[in-house]
Coordinates of C-alpha atoms in Angstrom, one line a residue:
Chain D
M1 CA 104.6 76.3 138.7
N2 CA 101.9 78.9 139.4
L3 CA 101.4 81.7 136.9
Q4 CA 102.1 85.0 138.7
R5 CA 104.0 87.5 136.5
I6 CA 102.8 88.5 133.1
L7 CA 104.5 90.8 130.6
Y8 CA 101.9 92.2 128.2
V9 CA 103.3 93.7 125.0
E10 CA 100.7 95.9 123.2
D11 CA 100.9 99.3 121.4
E12 CA 97.3 100.5 122.0
P13 CA 97.0 102.5 125.2
D14 CA 93.3 101.8 125.7
I15 CA 93.8 98.0 125.4
Q16 CA 96.9 98.2 127.6
A17 CA 94.9 99.8 130.4
V18 CA 92.0 97.4 130.1
A19 CA 94.2 94.3 129.9
K20 CA 96.3 95.3 132.9
L21 CA 93.3 95.9 135.1
A22 CA 91.6 92.7 133.9
L23 CA 94.7 90.6 134.5
E24 CA 95.4 92.2 137.9
M25 CA 91.9 92.6 139.3
V26 CA 90.2 89.5 138.0
G27 CA 93.2 87.2 137.7
G28 CA 95.3 88.4 140.6
F29 CA 98.4 88.4 138.4
Q30 CA 101.3 90.8 138.6
V31 CA 101.4 92.6 135.2
M32 CA 104.0 94.7 133.4
I33 CA 103.1 96.5 130.2
C34 CA 105.4 97.2 127.3
S35 CA 104.4 99.3 124.3
G36 CA 106.5 97.5 121.7
G37 CA 108.8 94.6 120.9
Q38 CA 112.0 96.4 121.6
Q39 CA 110.8 97.7 125.0
A40 CA 109.8 94.1 125.8
L41 CA 113.2 92.8 125.0
D42 CA 114.7 95.5 127.2
T43 CA 112.4 94.8 130.1
V44 CA 112.1 91.0 130.1
G45 CA 115.4 90.5 131.9
S46 CA 114.6 92.7 134.9
F47 CA 110.9 91.7 135.2
A48 CA 111.4 88.0 134.7
P49 CA 107.9 87.1 133.7
D50 CA 106.4 83.6 133.9
L51 CA 104.5 84.3 130.7
I52 CA 104.5 86.9 127.9
L53 CA 101.3 88.1 126.1
L54 CA 102.3 89.4 122.7
D55 CA 100.2 91.4 120.3
V56 CA 100.8 90.2 116.8
M57 CA 100.4 93.5 114.9
M58 CA 102.6 96.3 116.3
P59 CA 104.4 99.1 114.6
G60 CA 108.2 98.6 114.4
M61 CA 109.0 95.1 115.7
D62 CA 105.8 93.0 115.5
G63 CA 104.9 90.1 117.7
P64 CA 106.4 87.2 115.6
A65 CA 109.7 89.2 115.2
T66 CA 109.8 89.8 119.0
L67 CA 109.2 86.2 119.7
Q68 CA 112.1 85.3 117.4
K69 CA 114.4 87.6 119.3
L70 CA 113.2 86.1 122.6
R71 CA 113.9 82.6 121.4
A72 CA 117.4 83.6 120.1
N73 CA 118.4 84.7 123.6
P74 CA 119.2 81.7 125.9
S75 CA 118.0 83.6 129.0
T76 CA 114.5 84.3 127.5
A77 CA 114.2 81.4 125.1
S78 CA 112.0 79.3 127.3
I79 CA 109.6 81.9 128.5
P80 CA 106.1 80.8 127.3
V81 CA 104.4 83.2 124.9
I82 CA 100.7 83.7 124.0
F83 CA 99.9 85.8 120.9
L84 CA 96.9 88.1 120.7
T85 CA 95.4 88.8 117.3
A86 CA 92.2 89.4 115.4
K87 CA 93.4 86.8 112.9
V88 CA 92.4 83.5 114.4
Q89 CA 92.0 81.2 111.3
P90 CA 93.3 77.7 112.1
N91 CA 96.1 78.0 109.6
E92 CA 97.2 81.3 111.2
V93 CA 97.0 79.8 114.7
A94 CA 99.0 76.8 113.6
Q95 CA 101.6 79.2 112.1
Y96 CA 101.9 81.1 115.4
Q97 CA 102.2 77.8 117.3
A98 CA 104.9 76.7 114.9
L99 CA 106.8 79.9 115.8
G100 CA 106.7 78.7 119.4
A101 CA 103.6 80.3 120.9
L102 CA 101.6 78.3 123.4
N103 CA 98.3 79.5 121.8
V104 CA 96.4 82.5 120.5
I105 CA 93.8 84.7 122.1
A106 CA 91.4 86.4 119.8
K107 CA 91.1 90.2 119.8
P108 CA 89.1 92.1 120.7
F109 CA 89.1 90.0 123.9
D110 CA 86.4 90.0 126.6
P111 CA 88.0 91.9 129.6
M112 CA 85.9 89.9 132.0
T113 CA 87.2 86.5 130.8
L114 CA 90.7 87.4 129.7
A115 CA 92.4 86.2 132.9
A116 CA 90.5 82.9 132.8
Q117 CA 91.5 82.4 129.2
V118 CA 95.2 83.0 130.0
Q119 CA 95.1 80.8 133.0
K120 CA 93.4 78.0 131.0
I121 CA 96.1 78.1 128.3
W122 CA 98.8 78.1 131.0
D123 CA 97.2 75.1 132.8
D124 CA 96.7 73.2 129.6
H125 CA 100.5 73.5 128.9
A126 CA 101.7 72.9 132.4
Chain S
M1 CA 86.6 91.9 142.7
N2 CA 84.8 91.2 139.5
T3 CA 82.2 93.8 140.5
D4 CA 84.9 96.4 141.2
F5 CA 86.4 95.6 137.8
S6 CA 83.0 95.9 136.1
I7 CA 82.6 99.4 137.6
L8 CA 86.1 100.4 136.6
L9 CA 85.5 99.0 133.1
A10 CA 82.2 101.0 132.8
G11 CA 84.1 104.1 133.8
M12 CA 86.8 103.5 131.2
R13 CA 84.2 102.9 128.6
D14 CA 82.6 106.3 129.5
S15 CA 85.9 108.0 129.2
F16 CA 86.5 106.4 125.9
V17 CA 83.2 107.8 124.6
V18 CA 84.0 111.3 126.1
D19 CA 87.4 111.2 124.3
L20 CA 85.9 109.9 121.0
P21 CA 85.3 113.4 119.4
E22 CA 89.0 114.1 119.8
R23 CA 89.9 110.9 118.0
C24 CA 87.3 111.8 115.4
D25 CA 89.1 115.2 114.9
V26 CA 92.3 113.2 114.2
L27 CA 90.5 111.0 111.7
E28 CA 89.0 114.1 110.0
E29 CA 92.4 115.8 109.8
C30 CA 93.8 112.7 108.0
V31 CA 90.8 112.7 105.6
L32 CA 91.3 116.4 104.8
A33 CA 95.0 115.8 104.3
L34 CA 94.3 113.1 101.9
G35 CA 91.9 115.4 100.1
R36 CA 94.8 117.9 99.7
G37 CA 96.8 115.1 98.1
D38 CA 99.0 114.1 101.0
K39 CA 99.3 110.4 100.3
G40 CA 101.2 109.8 103.5
A41 CA 98.0 110.4 105.5
F42 CA 96.6 107.2 104.2
D43 CA 98.6 104.9 106.5
E44 CA 97.9 107.3 109.5
L45 CA 94.2 107.2 108.7
F46 CA 94.1 103.5 108.5
R47 CA 96.1 103.0 111.7
N48 CA 93.8 105.4 113.6
I49 CA 90.7 103.6 112.3
H50 CA 92.2 100.2 113.2
S51 CA 93.1 101.5 116.7
L52 CA 89.6 102.8 117.3
K53 CA 88.1 99.5 116.1
G54 CA 90.2 97.6 118.6
S55 CA 89.4 99.9 121.5
G56 CA 85.6 99.9 120.6
G57 CA 85.6 96.1 120.7
T58 CA 87.5 95.9 124.0
F59 CA 85.2 98.4 125.7
G60 CA 82.1 96.6 124.5
L61 CA 80.9 99.1 122.0
P62 CA 80.2 97.0 118.9
I63 CA 78.7 100.0 117.1
V64 CA 82.2 101.6 117.1
S65 CA 83.8 98.4 115.8
S66 CA 81.1 98.1 113.1
I67 CA 81.6 101.6 111.8
C68 CA 85.4 101.3 111.9
H69 CA 85.3 97.8 110.3
Q70 CA 83.3 99.2 107.4
F71 CA 85.4 102.4 107.3
E72 CA 88.6 100.3 107.1
S73 CA 87.2 98.3 104.2
F74 CA 86.2 101.5 102.5
V75 CA 89.6 103.1 103.0
S76 CA 91.3 100.0 101.6
A77 CA 89.0 100.0 98.6
V78 CA 89.7 103.6 97.6
R79 CA 93.5 103.5 98.2
G80 CA 95.2 105.0 95.3
R81 CA 92.1 106.7 93.9
F82 CA 90.9 109.0 96.6
D83 CA 88.7 111.7 95.0
S84 CA 86.2 114.3 96.3
L85 CA 83.5 111.7 96.5
S86 CA 85.7 109.4 98.6
M87 CA 86.4 112.3 100.9
S88 CA 82.8 113.0 101.3
H89 CA 82.1 109.3 102.2
A90 CA 85.1 109.2 104.5
L91 CA 83.8 112.3 106.4
S92 CA 80.4 110.6 106.7
Y93 CA 82.1 107.7 108.5
V94 CA 83.7 110.1 110.8
D95 CA 80.3 111.8 111.4
L96 CA 78.8 108.4 112.3
L97 CA 81.5 107.9 115.0
R98 CA 80.8 111.4 116.3
R99 CA 77.2 110.5 116.8
V100 CA 78.1 107.6 119.0
A101 CA 79.8 110.2 121.3
E102 CA 77.0 112.8 121.0
T103 CA 74.2 110.8 122.5
P104 CA 73.7 109.7 126.1
E105 CA 72.0 106.6 124.9
R106 CA 74.2 103.7 123.6
D107 CA 71.5 101.0 123.9
G108 CA 69.9 99.0 121.2
V109 CA 67.5 101.8 120.0
F110 CA 70.3 104.3 119.4
A111 CA 72.6 101.7 117.9
S112 CA 69.8 100.7 115.5
A113 CA 69.6 104.2 114.2
I114 CA 73.3 104.4 113.6
E115 CA 73.4 100.9 112.1
Y116 CA 70.7 102.0 109.7
D117 CA 72.7 105.0 108.6
L118 CA 75.8 102.9 108.4
E119 CA 74.0 100.6 106.0
Q120 CA 72.9 103.5 103.9
L121 CA 76.5 104.7 103.8
R122 CA 77.7 101.2 102.8
I123 CA 75.3 101.2 99.9
S124 CA 76.5 104.6 98.7
S125 CA 80.2 104.2 99.4
M126 CA 80.7 100.4 98.7
P127 CA 77.7 99.2 96.6
D128 CA 79.4 95.8 96.1
C129 CA 80.0 95.1 99.8
A130 CA 77.7 92.5 101.3
S131 CA 76.0 93.0 104.6
V132 CA 76.0 90.1 107.2
L133 CA 74.0 89.8 110.4
L134 CA 75.7 87.6 113.0
V135 CA 73.6 86.4 115.9
E136 CA 75.6 84.7 118.6
P137 CA 75.0 84.9 122.4
S138 CA 78.5 84.0 123.5
I139 CA 81.0 86.9 123.5
A140 CA 83.9 84.5 122.9
A141 CA 82.2 82.7 120.0
R142 CA 81.1 86.1 118.5
Q143 CA 84.7 87.2 118.5
F144 CA 85.8 84.0 116.8
C145 CA 83.2 84.5 114.2
M146 CA 84.1 88.2 113.7
G147 CA 87.8 87.1 113.4
A148 CA 86.8 84.5 110.7
L149 CA 84.9 87.1 108.7
E150 CA 87.5 89.8 109.2
P151 CA 89.3 89.0 105.9
L152 CA 86.1 89.3 103.9
S153 CA 85.0 92.7 102.7
V154 CA 81.6 92.5 104.3
R155 CA 79.7 94.8 106.6
L156 CA 79.2 92.9 109.8
V157 CA 76.5 93.6 112.3
S158 CA 76.3 91.5 115.5
Q159 CA 73.4 90.8 117.9
D160 CA 73.3 88.5 120.9
R161 CA 69.5 87.8 121.1
G162 CA 66.9 86.4 118.8
L163 CA 64.3 89.1 119.2
S164 CA 66.7 92.0 118.7
A165 CA 68.0 90.2 115.6
L166 CA 64.5 89.9 114.2
E167 CA 63.8 93.5 114.8
L168 CA 66.9 94.5 112.8
L169 CA 66.0 92.0 110.1
L170 CA 62.6 93.6 109.8
H171 CA 64.0 97.1 109.4
Q172 CA 67.4 96.9 107.7
P173 CA 68.5 95.1 104.5
F174 CA 71.0 92.2 104.9
D175 CA 72.5 89.8 102.4
L176 CA 73.1 87.0 104.8
L177 CA 72.1 85.8 108.3
V178 CA 74.6 83.8 110.4
A179 CA 72.9 82.6 113.6
A180 CA 73.7 80.3 116.5
R181 CA 70.9 77.7 116.9
E182 CA 70.3 78.4 120.5
L183 CA 69.6 82.1 121.3
P184 CA 68.0 84.0 124.2
D185 CA 64.4 85.2 123.6
L186 CA 63.9 83.4 120.3
N187 CA 66.0 80.6 119.0
A188 CA 67.4 80.6 115.5
L189 CA 64.7 78.3 114.0
G190 CA 62.0 80.6 115.4
L191 CA 63.9 83.6 114.1
V192 CA 64.2 82.2 110.6
A193 CA 60.6 81.1 110.6
A194 CA 59.5 84.6 111.5
L195 CA 61.8 86.1 108.9
R196 CA 60.5 83.8 106.1
E197 CA 56.9 84.7 107.1
S198 CA 57.5 88.4 107.4
G199 CA 57.2 89.3 103.8
G200 CA 59.9 91.9 104.3
R201 CA 62.9 92.6 102.1
N202 CA 65.1 90.1 103.9
K203 CA 62.6 87.2 103.8
D204 CA 64.6 85.2 101.2
I205 CA 68.1 85.9 102.3
P206 CA 70.4 82.9 102.8
V207 CA 70.9 81.6 106.4
I208 CA 73.9 79.8 107.9
L209 CA 73.2 78.0 111.2
I210 CA 75.8 77.4 113.8
S211 CA 75.0 74.4 115.9
S212 CA 76.5 72.0 118.4
N213 CA 74.5 69.1 116.9
T214 CA 73.7 67.9 113.4
V215 CA 70.0 67.6 113.8
P216 CA 68.7 69.0 110.5
A217 CA 66.5 72.1 110.4
P218 CA 63.1 71.8 108.8
A219 CA 63.4 72.1 105.0
Y220 CA 60.8 74.9 104.8
L221 CA 63.2 77.2 106.5
H222 CA 65.6 76.9 103.6
I223 CA 68.8 76.9 105.6
S224 CA 71.8 77.2 103.3
N225 CA 74.4 75.6 105.6
T226 CA 74.6 74.2 109.1
I227 CA 78.1 74.5 110.6
K228 CA 79.1 72.4 113.5
R229 CA 81.1 73.9 116.4
D230 CA 84.2 71.9 116.0
A231 CA 88.0 72.4 115.6
K232 CA 87.4 73.5 112.0
F233 CA 84.6 75.9 112.8
V234 CA 86.3 79.2 112.0
S235 CA 87.6 78.2 108.6
T236 CA 84.4 76.4 107.8
L237 CA 82.4 79.5 108.6
E238 CA 84.6 81.7 106.4
H239 CA 84.3 79.2 103.5
C240 CA 80.6 79.0 103.8
V241 CA 80.1 82.7 103.9
R242 CA 82.4 83.1 100.8
D243 CA 80.3 80.4 99.0
V244 CA 77.0 81.8 99.9
L245 CA 77.9 85.4 99.0
F246 CA 79.9 84.3 95.9
L247 CA 83.0 86.1 97.2
R248 CA 86.4 85.4 95.7
Q249 CA 89.1 83.6 97.6

């Protein structure tokens, strides 16, 4: 299956804008941005993403809590998720993977290579 | 398409710098509110600094991230005991951020001047906080290293070339150098050799080398540790830095 539709959940407007452009212009993906976990849960059904990029630290419902809710719903339980976080210690990465994430991308990310990083993680797990 | 994106990204980065004074105003309001005893302003201040740090990193403005990283550490350190001196220091951090926006130059020369003042501010506001120079040419690897050192209360300055790192080392005090073995302009062994010969204040600082191979560095360079780029690289780096700087777990 080709990666086409990405839902990116991030509360920072600057980072939202850069990531959307990077994923669309460099990667050629179709991207929907949500500013928080609850908005993502409300949007995921209608957008039907192939992949969700989830910021770990967000006010309100954070990334891990959002993932938990996604996994609890049979219609979204199998959508692959990649976390984005500044905390990329191996034990933290393992912890995120144990929660069901495919992998973790370090923040701040390089806008020029973000799309390639996402594609590689997707390909590695295909 | 990548060229179009680069142009757009440069435009967004410029807009970010133009908007920076406004964001500094918000930070300043939080600091002043804290000075008036409004403890609720602490979380807002921290959140705004953290947000600015992330945006600065994403837009390729490491000087913004460096100031915010140290500002965050400072704010964490004075939580619960914010006095008039803390307020003065906090406003100095905001002023440094304003200077990033006030100059048309954001190249190495300008950044060096701000880095110098940031270091002076670190010494006065957090005398116990160590200063680390990270020299790594790969953006991705640099981000991994910065992530590894994030939990440590250190001031982190990053460079991507050997010669620019040497220039910094000759003019600013550091407690530790962490360098990738292969660097543009001047490799890490040449950098350390020049540093040891310099006679400057950093000539005896510990050095951690990051290398893809295990070929030992010459003994006269006094390398504290050589870390291999492997699956355990990030945690090894954090542990080595803690050990070398005698930081607590």
